[in-house]
Amino acid sequence: MEKKKIKEMVARMTLEEKAGLCSGLDFWHTKGVERLRIPSEMVSDGPHGLRKQDDAADHLGINDSIKAVCFPAGCATASSFNRELVTKLGETLGEECQAENISTILGPAMNIKRSPLCGRNFEYYSEDPFVSAEMGGALVHGVQSKNVGTSPKHFMANNQEYHRMTSSSEMDERTMREIYLASFEGMVKKEKPWTIMNSYNKLNGTYLCENKEMLTDILRKEWGFDGYVMTDWGAMNERVEALKAGCNLEMPSCGGATDAEIAAAVQDGTLDEAVLDSACEEFLNVIFRYEENRDKTSVFEYERDHKIARQVEEECIVLLKNDDAVLPLSSDKKIAFIGKYVKEPRYQGGGSSHINSFKVESAWDASEFTQNVKRENLVFAKGFDDAEDKVDETLMAEAVQTAEKADVAVIFAGLPDNFESEGYDRKHMSMPDCQNKLIEAVAEVQPNTVVVLHNGAPVEMPWIGKVKAVLEAYLGGQAVGGAVLNVLYGNTNPSGHLAETFPIRLHDTPCYLNYGGEHDKSVYSEGVFVGYRYYASKDMKVLFPFGYGLSYTTFAFRNLTVEKERIKESEELTVNVDVTNTGVCTGKEVIQLYVAPKEGTIIRPVRELKGFEKVELVPGETKTVQFVLDSRSYAYWNTEIHDWHVESGEYEIQIGRNAQDIVLSKTVYVESETMIPKVFNLNSTMGEIMSDPKGKAVLEQAFASMMGEEAQAMGEQAQGDGEAISNEMMAAMMEGMPLRQLISFVPGVTKEALNQLIMALNN
Ligand code: BGC
């Protein structure tokens, strides 16, 4: 509907109707106004399938949600590094929404994985904001192409479940911009989500629902968001303040209570009615966008979507280890499938994203129809029961015996439901003891032991040196079994790469000392050094780095070229690199481009991911992959100008197999085009002044006239005192010396002269 018409409609509404429109009708519906033909619409979780519940259904339960398809969770889809694939997943979700008359799916979940402990990491994409924004953007693109809205969440800095409804995430401006806002920024700018969901927590002391800087200044004014902001369920604090800050819709229903607060505030003059009007207009824009583009022919195609779930998962699985090419398995070998998850896979996480799957395909089920799998060559042993974390000696002994008699043992392990979920964080990164012990015991008798992991976040692997292969399947959705078998037996060549670091142990993580916080404050003191930005900068050993993933084939990277070796910041730079499949089977590879500043005055991560592409290659084939970099590829957030800034200097353009294995690099010189105006005073150091081109010129000239012969003599003497004060020492002392100290150290320099100098510098 045209904006003009919407304006007119709002003008015809009563104050009460307008106030009412800004809160939910019930748990899942927005309100309508019958006399104006404003429809009530349904929204639903999300994000990796539909959780369409009845109005009266319980908040987190699955009792009354419809049968649906559970797709791989965000932790998995991010590791596909395949935008087209995630867009296809989005299109499928969009069609399902149309079929079920759902106007908006509540997702994608796009918070940064600050610590592996966050209970909801399984829904989130990455520790890297670029990956998060790209993958989230791909999903938004797909869903919205079917004329269904998305609600990227939880905006923002909701990086822990502990006290998520009251805790304040405390961070500096640069960290906020470079990491936590950046995780949403690219997606909002490119894909224009119809809605955004604000998070429960506070940011530097202000609840997100009331955070004008986030909801209006940044989201709308800077990034151009033109949809409506809804609260997370129950995330409203002060309704009138929230409306003023840019939060349009309180969800779920408030029972009328806070609607009355809005009406009263307009009447007593504390709320400008125009604010309410534009909140309604923004909201109605989206309501009619859906209404006018209904696809009533859409049907929920369960079996088709189940297959899509399997296809997606196949690209998400990450091969972490494969010694002696123990994988792929050969169909003629006798294989022992061990572990509870062989028959009952853990394929999704707990909480609001929980899907009532219409069917679940375990590896055991899939062995009946998967190509190259001979069921008669498979044996099963349960090995553990994770209902409680206790070793079951009988199950374990049986598993060990079964493994011993087979050619290969494949253990299906990971994290049980109660280890990770929305609502609480993990306390440690261990797998259940009963599973760790089982893996050790099996590996003891079976040299060819393979571990398949079903988990939503990194785990410690004390047994890593004792097993031959590890496949990270993540929480792979309801078709995980078939996907895993296709990878295990080589029908699909694994191509997932980790979108997060697997540290060796929890103690190594960047926010280990602060995570969770105290007194409801969580201080992000690690700053921008999140995930690989920390590990790579410290050159730390990790279990598996960000970006890591193996294949059944091999790839070589050659011929990295940059279009120019010297550019101005505003110029785009085209980078090309050749990738060749040097192995024996077709496969897909993720080409990762990192940018590493070689010099500069800002403390920065040693490298940051600025581009990735996924390509498929047959054996012997070479493809040239192109990246186009722009000024953001070199920029950091400058807190003086409150904007992105590029420092002049050399930057390495690096191609990496992962964040800690760089295989090719080229250096470019980037010239800054933004002068940061400097104001000098008596406490400005000589180094600061000399690093500024104008400062340098003024200072050199002033020195020549101000100091005269005496000072020059002093300088010469200092140089002559080779032993006591070396040139380096002199230079270092001068670099850090504030102007005012010249009075004490340089004969003839007066305060008046310095004041004049400062005037000249600041002029
Ligand atoms: C979750 C959201 C979810 C909402 C509705 C909240 O508890 O944080 O992600 O969309 O519930 O179920």
PDB file of N, CA and C and ligand atoms in Angstrom, residues 28 45 51 59 106 120 153-154 164 197 200 232-233 352 422, ligand 1:
ATOM      1  N   TRP A  28       0.977 -14.632  19.584  1.00  0.00           N
ATOM      2  CA  TRP A  28       1.589 -14.696  18.259  1.00  0.00           C
ATOM      3  C   TRP A  28       0.978 -13.774  17.217  1.00  0.00           C
ATOM      4  N   ASP A  45       8.072 -18.350  15.496  1.00  0.00           N
ATOM      5  CA  ASP A  45       9.471 -18.811  15.474  1.00  0.00           C
ATOM      6  C   ASP A  45       9.592 -19.800  14.328  1.00  0.00           C
ATOM      7  N   ARG A  51       7.674 -22.911  14.017  1.00  0.00           N
ATOM      8  CA  ARG A  51       7.096 -23.360  15.287  1.00  0.00           C
ATOM      9  C   ARG A  51       5.771 -22.637  15.434  1.00  0.00           C
ATOM     10  N   HIS A  59       4.928 -21.058  26.332  1.00  0.00           N
ATOM     11  CA  HIS A  59       5.945 -20.231  25.711  1.00  0.00           C
ATOM     12  C   HIS A  59       7.043 -21.034  25.008  1.00  0.00           C
ATOM     13  N   LEU A 106      10.388 -15.390  12.950  1.00  0.00           N
ATOM     14  CA  LEU A 106      11.215 -14.696  13.948  1.00  0.00           C
ATOM     15  C   LEU A 106      12.662 -15.173  13.882  1.00  0.00           C
ATOM     16  N   ARG A 120      22.840 -20.332  23.695  1.00  0.00           N
ATOM     17  CA  ARG A 120      22.121 -20.202  22.441  1.00  0.00           C
ATOM     18  C   ARG A 120      23.030 -20.117  21.231  1.00  0.00           C
ATOM     19  N   LYS A 153      17.351 -11.169  14.934  1.00  0.00           N
ATOM     20  CA  LYS A 153      17.327 -10.993  16.379  1.00  0.00           C
ATOM     21  C   LYS A 153      18.656 -11.428  16.952  1.00  0.00           C
ATOM     22  N   HIS A 154      19.033 -11.114  18.120  1.00  0.00           N
ATOM     23  CA  HIS A 154      18.341 -10.248  19.080  1.00  0.00           C
ATOM     24  C   HIS A 154      19.193  -9.003  19.140  1.00  0.00           C
ATOM     25  N   ARG A 164      19.756 -12.901  30.932  1.00  0.00           N
ATOM     26  CA  ARG A 164      19.612 -12.157  29.667  1.00  0.00           C
ATOM     27  C   ARG A 164      18.562 -11.057  29.767  1.00  0.00           C
ATOM     28  N   MET A 197      14.023  -7.653  15.807  1.00  0.00           N
ATOM     29  CA  MET A 197      13.622  -7.923  17.191  1.00  0.00           C
ATOM     30  C   MET A 197      14.698  -7.403  18.145  1.00  0.00           C
ATOM     31  N   TYR A 200      16.517  -8.651  25.021  1.00  0.00           N
ATOM     32  CA  TYR A 200      16.072  -8.431  26.406  1.00  0.00           C
ATOM     33  C   TYR A 200      17.027  -7.528  27.199  1.00  0.00           C
ATOM     34  N   ASP A 232      11.634  -8.522  21.899  1.00  0.00           N
ATOM     35  CA  ASP A 232      11.643  -9.953  22.156  1.00  0.00           C
ATOM     36  C   ASP A 232      10.478 -10.204  23.116  1.00  0.00           C
ATOM     37  N   TRP A 233      10.089 -11.452  23.282  1.00  0.00           N
ATOM     38  CA  TRP A 233       8.860 -11.751  24.050  1.00  0.00           C
ATOM     39  C   TRP A 233       9.016 -11.373  25.529  1.00  0.00           C
ATOM     40  N   SER A 352      12.937 -21.641  22.221  1.00  0.00           N
ATOM     41  CA  SER A 352      11.910 -21.112  21.319  1.00  0.00           C
ATOM     42  C   SER A 352      12.080 -21.556  19.872  1.00  0.00           C
ATOM     43  N   GLU A 422      18.554 -22.550  25.032  1.00  0.00           N
ATOM     44  CA  GLU A 422      18.133 -21.177  25.337  1.00  0.00           C
ATOM     45  C   GLU A 422      17.829 -21.112  26.835  1.00  0.00           C
TER      46      GLU A 422
HETATM   47  C1  BGC B   1      13.260 -15.706  22.326  1.00  0.00           C
HETATM   48  C2  BGC B   1      13.050 -15.276  20.882  1.00  0.00           C
HETATM   49  C3  BGC B   1      11.781 -15.879  20.351  1.00  0.00           C
HETATM   50  C4  BGC B   1      10.627 -15.455  21.246  1.00  0.00           C
HETATM   51  C5  BGC B   1       9.306 -16.014  20.814  1.00  0.00           C
HETATM   52  C6  BGC B   1      12.042 -15.440  23.185  1.00  0.00           C
HETATM   53  O1  BGC B   1      12.184 -16.034  24.432  1.00  0.00           O
HETATM   54  O2  BGC B   1      14.361 -15.031  22.868  1.00  0.00           O
HETATM   55  O3  BGC B   1      14.152 -15.658  20.108  1.00  0.00           O
HETATM   56  O4  BGC B   1      11.576 -15.485  19.042  1.00  0.00           O
HETATM   57  O5  BGC B   1      10.870 -15.922  22.566  1.00  0.00           O
HETATM   58  O6  BGC B   1       9.252 -17.379  21.040  1.00  0.00           O
END
